[in-house]
CSV table of C-alpha atoms in Angstrom, one decimal:
chain,number,residue,atom,x,y,z
A,646,UNK,CA,-0.1,-0.2,0.1
A,647,UNK,CA,1.7,3.5,-1.2
A,648,UNK,CA,1.7,6.9,0.4
A,649,UNK,CA,-0.7,9.3,-1.2
A,650,UNK,CA,1.0,12.8,-0.3
A,651,UNK,CA,-0.3,15.8,-1.4
A,652,UNK,CA,1.5,18.2,-3.4
A,653,UNK,CA,1.0,20.9,-1.5
A,654,UNK,CA,1.9,19.3,1.7
A,655,UNK,CA,5.4,20.1,3.6
A,656,UNK,CA,6.9,17.3,4.7
A,657,UNK,CA,10.5,17.5,6.7
A,658,UNK,CA,13.7,15.2,5.6
A,659,UNK,CA,13.6,13.6,9.0
A,660,UNK,CA,9.8,12.3,9.5
A,661,UNK,CA,9.2,8.8,9.3
A,662,UNK,CA,5.7,7.8,7.4
A,663,UNK,CA,4.4,4.2,7.6
A,664,UNK,CA,3.4,2.1,4.8
A,665,UNK,CA,-0.2,3.3,3.0
A,666,UNK,CA,-0.1,7.0,5.0
A,667,UNK,CA,-2.3,9.6,4.1
A,668,UNK,CA,-1.2,13.4,3.5
A,669,UNK,CA,-4.1,16.1,2.8
A,670,UNK,CA,-3.6,19.9,1.4
A,671,UNK,CA,-1.3,22.5,2.5
A,672,UNK,CA,-0.6,19.7,5.6
A,673,UNK,CA,2.8,20.4,7.5
A,674,UNK,CA,4.9,17.6,9.2
A,675,UNK,CA,8.2,18.6,11.0
A,676,UNK,CA,11.4,17.0,11.6
A,677,UNK,CA,11.1,14.6,14.3
A,678,UNK,CA,7.5,13.1,13.9
A,679,UNK,CA,7.0,9.8,13.6
A,680,UNK,CA,3.4,8.1,11.3
A,681,UNK,CA,2.2,4.8,11.8
A,682,UNK,CA,1.0,2.7,8.9
A,683,UNK,CA,-2.3,3.3,7.5
A,684,UNK,CA,-3.1,7.0,8.9
A,685,UNK,CA,-5.1,9.4,7.3
A,686,UNK,CA,-4.1,13.1,7.7
A,687,UNK,CA,-6.1,15.6,6.1
A,688,UNK,CA,-5.9,19.1,5.5
A,689,UNK,CA,-3.9,22.5,6.9
A,690,UNK,CA,-3.0,20.0,9.7
A,691,UNK,CA,0.4,20.4,11.6
A,692,UNK,CA,2.6,18.3,13.3
A,693,UNK,CA,5.5,19.1,15.1
A,694,UNK,CA,7.9,18.1,17.7
A,695,UNK,CA,9.0,14.8,19.2
A,696,UNK,CA,5.5,13.1,17.9
A,697,UNK,CA,4.7,9.5,17.6
A,698,UNK,CA,1.7,8.5,15.9
A,699,UNK,CA,0.5,4.6,15.4
A,700,UNK,CA,-1.2,2.9,13.0
A,701,UNK,CA,-4.7,3.4,11.0
A,702,UNK,CA,-5.6,6.8,12.8
A,703,UNK,CA,-7.7,9.5,11.4
A,704,UNK,CA,-7.1,13.1,11.6
A,705,UNK,CA,-9.3,15.3,10.3
A,706,UNK,CA,-8.6,19.0,8.8
A,707,UNK,CA,-6.8,21.5,10.8
A,708,UNK,CA,-5.2,20.1,13.4
A,709,UNK,CA,-1.9,20.9,15.7
A,710,UNK,CA,-0.1,17.8,17.6
A,711,UNK,CA,3.0,18.4,18.9
A,712,UNK,CA,3.4,22.0,19.7
A,713,UNK,CA,4.7,23.6,22.8
A,714,UNK,CA,2.8,23.1,25.8
A,715,UNK,CA,1.1,26.1,26.9
A,716,UNK,CA,3.2,26.4,30.3
A,717,UNK,CA,5.5,29.2,31.3
A,718,UNK,CA,8.7,27.1,32.6
A,719,UNK,CA,8.8,25.4,29.3
A,720,UNK,CA,12.2,25.7,27.9
A,721,UNK,CA,11.5,23.9,24.5
A,722,UNK,CA,13.2,20.5,26.3
A,723,UNK,CA,12.7,17.3,24.3
A,724,UNK,CA,9.4,16.1,25.6
A,725,UNK,CA,6.2,14.0,23.1
A,726,UNK,CA,3.1,13.1,22.4
A,727,UNK,CA,2.5,9.5,22.1
A,728,UNK,CA,-0.8,8.6,20.4
A,729,UNK,CA,-1.8,4.9,19.9
A,730,UNK,CA,-4.0,3.1,17.3
A,731,UNK,CA,-7.3,3.6,16.0
A,732,UNK,CA,-8.0,7.0,17.2
A,733,UNK,CA,-10.2,9.5,15.3
A,734,UNK,CA,-9.5,12.5,16.1
A,735,UNK,CA,-11.7,15.8,14.8
A,736,UNK,CA,-11.3,18.9,13.1
A,737,UNK,CA,-9.2,22.1,14.9
A,738,UNK,CA,-8.2,19.6,17.8
A,739,UNK,CA,-4.9,20.7,19.7
A,740,UNK,CA,-2.4,18.2,21.3
A,741,UNK,CA,0.0,19.9,23.0
A,742,UNK,CA,3.5,17.9,24.2
A,743,UNK,CA,4.5,16.7,28.1
A,744,UNK,CA,6.9,19.1,29.9
A,745,UNK,CA,9.7,18.2,31.6
A,746,UNK,CA,8.2,19.0,35.0
A,747,UNK,CA,5.7,16.9,34.4
A,748,UNK,CA,5.6,13.2,32.6
A,749,UNK,CA,7.5,14.5,29.6
A,750,UNK,CA,4.8,13.0,27.3
A,751,UNK,CA,1.4,13.5,26.4
A,752,UNK,CA,-0.5,10.2,25.7
A,753,UNK,CA,-3.2,8.8,24.3
A,754,UNK,CA,-3.9,5.2,23.7
A,755,UNK,CA,-6.3,3.1,21.1
A,756,UNK,CA,-9.8,3.7,19.7
A,757,UNK,CA,-10.7,7.0,21.2
A,758,UNK,CA,-13.3,9.1,19.4
A,759,UNK,CA,-11.7,13.0,20.2
A,760,UNK,CA,-14.6,15.6,18.6
A,761,UNK,CA,-14.2,18.8,17.0
A,762,UNK,CA,-12.3,21.5,18.7
A,763,UNK,CA,-10.9,19.8,22.0
A,764,UNK,CA,-7.9,20.6,23.7
A,765,UNK,CA,-5.6,18.2,25.6
A,766,UNK,CA,-3.3,20.1,27.2
A,767,UNK,CA,0.9,19.0,28.2
A,768,UNK,CA,1.2,15.8,30.7
A,769,UNK,CA,-2.4,14.5,29.8
A,770,UNK,CA,-2.2,11.1,30.0
A,771,UNK,CA,-5.6,9.4,28.0
A,772,UNK,CA,-6.7,5.4,27.8
A,773,UNK,CA,-8.3,3.7,25.4
A,774,UNK,CA,-12.0,3.8,24.3
A,775,UNK,CA,-12.5,7.1,25.5
A,776,UNK,CA,-14.8,9.8,24.2
A,777,UNK,CA,-14.1,13.6,24.1
A,778,UNK,CA,-17.4,16.1,23.2
A,779,UNK,CA,-16.9,18.5,20.6
A,780,UNK,CA,-14.7,21.8,22.7
A,781,UNK,CA,-13.9,19.7,25.5
A,782,UNK,CA,-11.0,20.8,27.1
A,783,UNK,CA,-8.3,19.1,29.5
A,784,UNK,CA,-5.9,21.4,31.5
A,785,UNK,CA,-2.6,19.6,32.0
A,786,UNK,CA,-1.8,16.6,33.7
A,787,UNK,CA,-5.2,15.1,33.6
A,788,UNK,CA,-5.7,11.2,33.7
A,789,UNK,CA,-8.6,9.4,32.4
A,790,UNK,CA,-9.1,5.9,32.0
A,791,UNK,CA,-10.4,3.8,30.0
A,792,UNK,CA,-13.9,3.4,28.6
A,793,UNK,CA,-15.2,7.5,29.8
A,794,UNK,CA,-17.4,9.6,28.5
A,795,UNK,CA,-17.2,12.9,28.1
A,796,UNK,CA,-20.2,15.1,26.4
A,797,UNK,CA,-19.8,18.4,24.6
A,798,UNK,CA,-18.2,21.5,26.0
A,799,UNK,CA,-17.0,19.4,29.4
A,800,UNK,CA,-14.0,21.3,31.1
A,801,UNK,CA,-11.6,19.6,33.1
A,802,UNK,CA,-9.4,21.3,36.0
A,803,UNK,CA,-5.4,20.6,35.8
A,804,UNK,CA,-4.5,16.9,37.8
A,805,UNK,CA,-8.0,15.8,37.8
A,806,UNK,CA,-8.4,11.8,37.7
A,807,UNK,CA,-11.5,10.6,36.1
A,808,UNK,CA,-11.9,6.9,36.5
A,809,UNK,CA,-13.0,3.9,33.6
A,810,UNK,CA,-16.7,4.4,32.5
A,811,UNK,CA,-17.3,7.2,34.1
A,812,UNK,CA,-19.6,9.5,32.5
A,813,UNK,CA,-19.7,13.0,32.6
A,814,UNK,CA,-22.9,15.2,31.1
A,815,UNK,CA,-22.6,18.6,28.8
A,816,UNK,CA,-20.9,21.8,30.1
A,817,UNK,CA,-19.9,20.1,33.0
A,818,UNK,CA,-16.9,21.8,35.1
A,819,UNK,CA,-15.0,19.1,36.6
A,820,UNK,CA,-12.4,20.4,39.1
A,821,UNK,CA,-12.5,16.9,41.5
A,822,UNK,CA,-11.5,13.3,40.6
A,823,UNK,CA,-14.4,11.4,39.4
A,824,UNK,CA,-14.6,7.4,40.1
A,825,UNK,CA,-15.1,5.1,38.1
A,826,UNK,CA,-18.7,4.0,37.2
A,827,UNK,CA,-20.2,7.3,38.3
A,828,UNK,CA,-22.3,10.1,36.6
A,829,UNK,CA,-21.6,13.7,37.3
A,830,UNK,CA,-23.1,16.9,35.9
A,831,UNK,CA,-23.1,20.4,36.8
A,832,UNK,CA,-21.0,23.7,37.8
A,833,UNK,CA,-19.2,22.2,39.4
A,834,UNK,CA,-19.7,19.1,39.1
A,835,UNK,CA,-21.9,16.9,41.5
A,836,UNK,CA,-22.6,13.2,41.4
A,837,UNK,CA,-26.1,12.3,40.1
A,838,UNK,CA,-25.6,8.8,40.4
A,839,UNK,CA,-24.0,5.2,38.7
A,840,UNK,CA,-23.5,5.1,34.9
A,841,UNK,CA,-25.4,1.8,34.4
A,842,UNK,CA,-25.8,2.3,30.8
A,843,UNK,CA,-22.2,2.1,30.7
A,844,UNK,CA,-21.9,-0.9,32.6
A,845,UNK,CA,-24.1,-2.7,31.3
A,846,UNK,CA,-22.9,-1.9,27.4
A,847,UNK,CA,-19.4,-2.6,29.2
A,848,UNK,CA,-20.9,-6.3,29.8
A,849,UNK,CA,-20.6,-6.3,33.6
A,850,UNK,CA,-21.9,-9.3,35.3
A,851,UNK,CA,-25.3,-8.6,37.2
A,852,UNK,CA,-23.5,-9.4,40.8
A,853,UNK,CA,-20.1,-6.8,39.9
A,854,UNK,CA,-23.0,-4.4,39.2
A,855,UNK,CA,-24.7,-5.1,42.4
A,856,UNK,CA,-21.3,-4.9,44.5
A,857,UNK,CA,-20.6,-1.4,42.5
A,858,UNK,CA,-24.1,-0.3,43.8
A,859,UNK,CA,-23.4,-1.4,47.5
A,860,UNK,CA,-19.9,0.4,47.1
A,861,UNK,CA,-21.9,3.9,45.6
A,862,UNK,CA,-24.4,3.5,48.8
A,863,UNK,CA,-22.0,3.0,51.3
A,864,UNK,CA,-19.6,6.2,50.0
A,865,UNK,CA,-22.8,8.6,49.1
A,866,UNK,CA,-25.7,7.8,51.3
A,867,UNK,CA,-24.3,5.9,54.5
A,868,UNK,CA,-23.4,9.5,56.4
A,869,UNK,CA,-19.7,7.9,57.0
A,870,UNK,CA,-16.5,9.8,56.2
A,871,UNK,CA,-15.0,8.4,53.5
A,872,UNK,CA,-12.2,7.0,55.4
A,873,UNK,CA,-14.9,5.2,57.1
A,874,UNK,CA,-16.7,4.3,53.8
A,875,UNK,CA,-13.2,3.0,52.3
A,876,UNK,CA,-12.9,0.5,55.8
A,877,UNK,CA,-16.1,-0.5,55.0
A,878,UNK,CA,-16.2,-1.4,51.7
A,879,UNK,CA,-13.0,-3.4,52.2
A,880,UNK,CA,-14.7,-5.2,55.0
A,881,UNK,CA,-18.2,-6.0,53.5
A,882,UNK,CA,-17.6,-6.0,49.5
A,883,UNK,CA,-17.0,-9.3,47.6
A,884,UNK,CA,-13.6,-9.0,45.8
A,885,UNK,CA,-13.8,-8.2,42.3
A,886,UNK,CA,-11.5,-6.0,40.0
A,887,UNK,CA,-14.2,-3.3,39.7
A,888,UNK,CA,-14.7,-2.8,43.3
A,889,UNK,CA,-11.1,-3.2,44.0
A,890,UNK,CA,-10.8,-0.3,41.2
A,891,UNK,CA,-13.5,2.0,43.0
A,892,UNK,CA,-11.7,1.8,46.1
A,893,UNK,CA,-8.2,2.0,44.9
A,894,UNK,CA,-8.8,5.2,42.9
A,895,UNK,CA,-10.6,6.5,46.3
A,896,UNK,CA,-7.5,5.7,48.2
A,897,UNK,CA,-5.0,7.6,45.8
A,898,UNK,CA,-7.1,10.8,45.1
A,899,UNK,CA,-5.3,13.6,46.0
A,900,UNK,CA,-7.8,16.8,44.9
A,901,UNK,CA,-10.8,14.9,46.7
A,902,UNK,CA,-13.6,12.9,45.1
A,903,UNK,CA,-16.7,15.0,43.1
A,904,UNK,CA,-19.7,14.5,45.9
């Protein structure tokens, strides 16, 4: 499968493009960019910095990836953007590289759908199968676990963690960590309940969902402090990976959790 590069595209001599890569009109690809086989890049895209993009991605028009972060202490250190396979990145999305003060890279996994006008700031870490609705903005150092769903116009504060299968509704302002399996909404975000639709779609067993419901009720409806709730969950809930993830997420939170 041969590459297809529009005659108006500008490709630096050091850039590495895999088999079957397609590059649209007026796109610019910098010296230190690596693009995996089968990836399709639209028109007026600018890929720069130390950027590694995997296989079979679709990058639509006017996307900007790998430029210097919006961080005052950045001194042009060698930091990265690393993007996995089978992602779709919509029009006018911006993804900035990491910082030396952070983890040194902005990382996006596989099979994610990032809609138009989203911004992913420096040192963010996104897992797999994540949906970011149009004009959702992530500040620096945000971590999003697999299968999370963020609707349109969501704003996420720096250093926030969002758990797997969390669901964040339209126009929500997220300033604290969002637990796995939880739905939040509002300005600032408030817990609405559990993401039953997502858990069922993901294929969680009814018994596991029942234990997640018990964990939710202990944390949010028992009147216990967070530490007391975690202790009760440790003692009473049946062991499963999902419940362990729920408890682990609470224990590691440094920003506090959405209530």
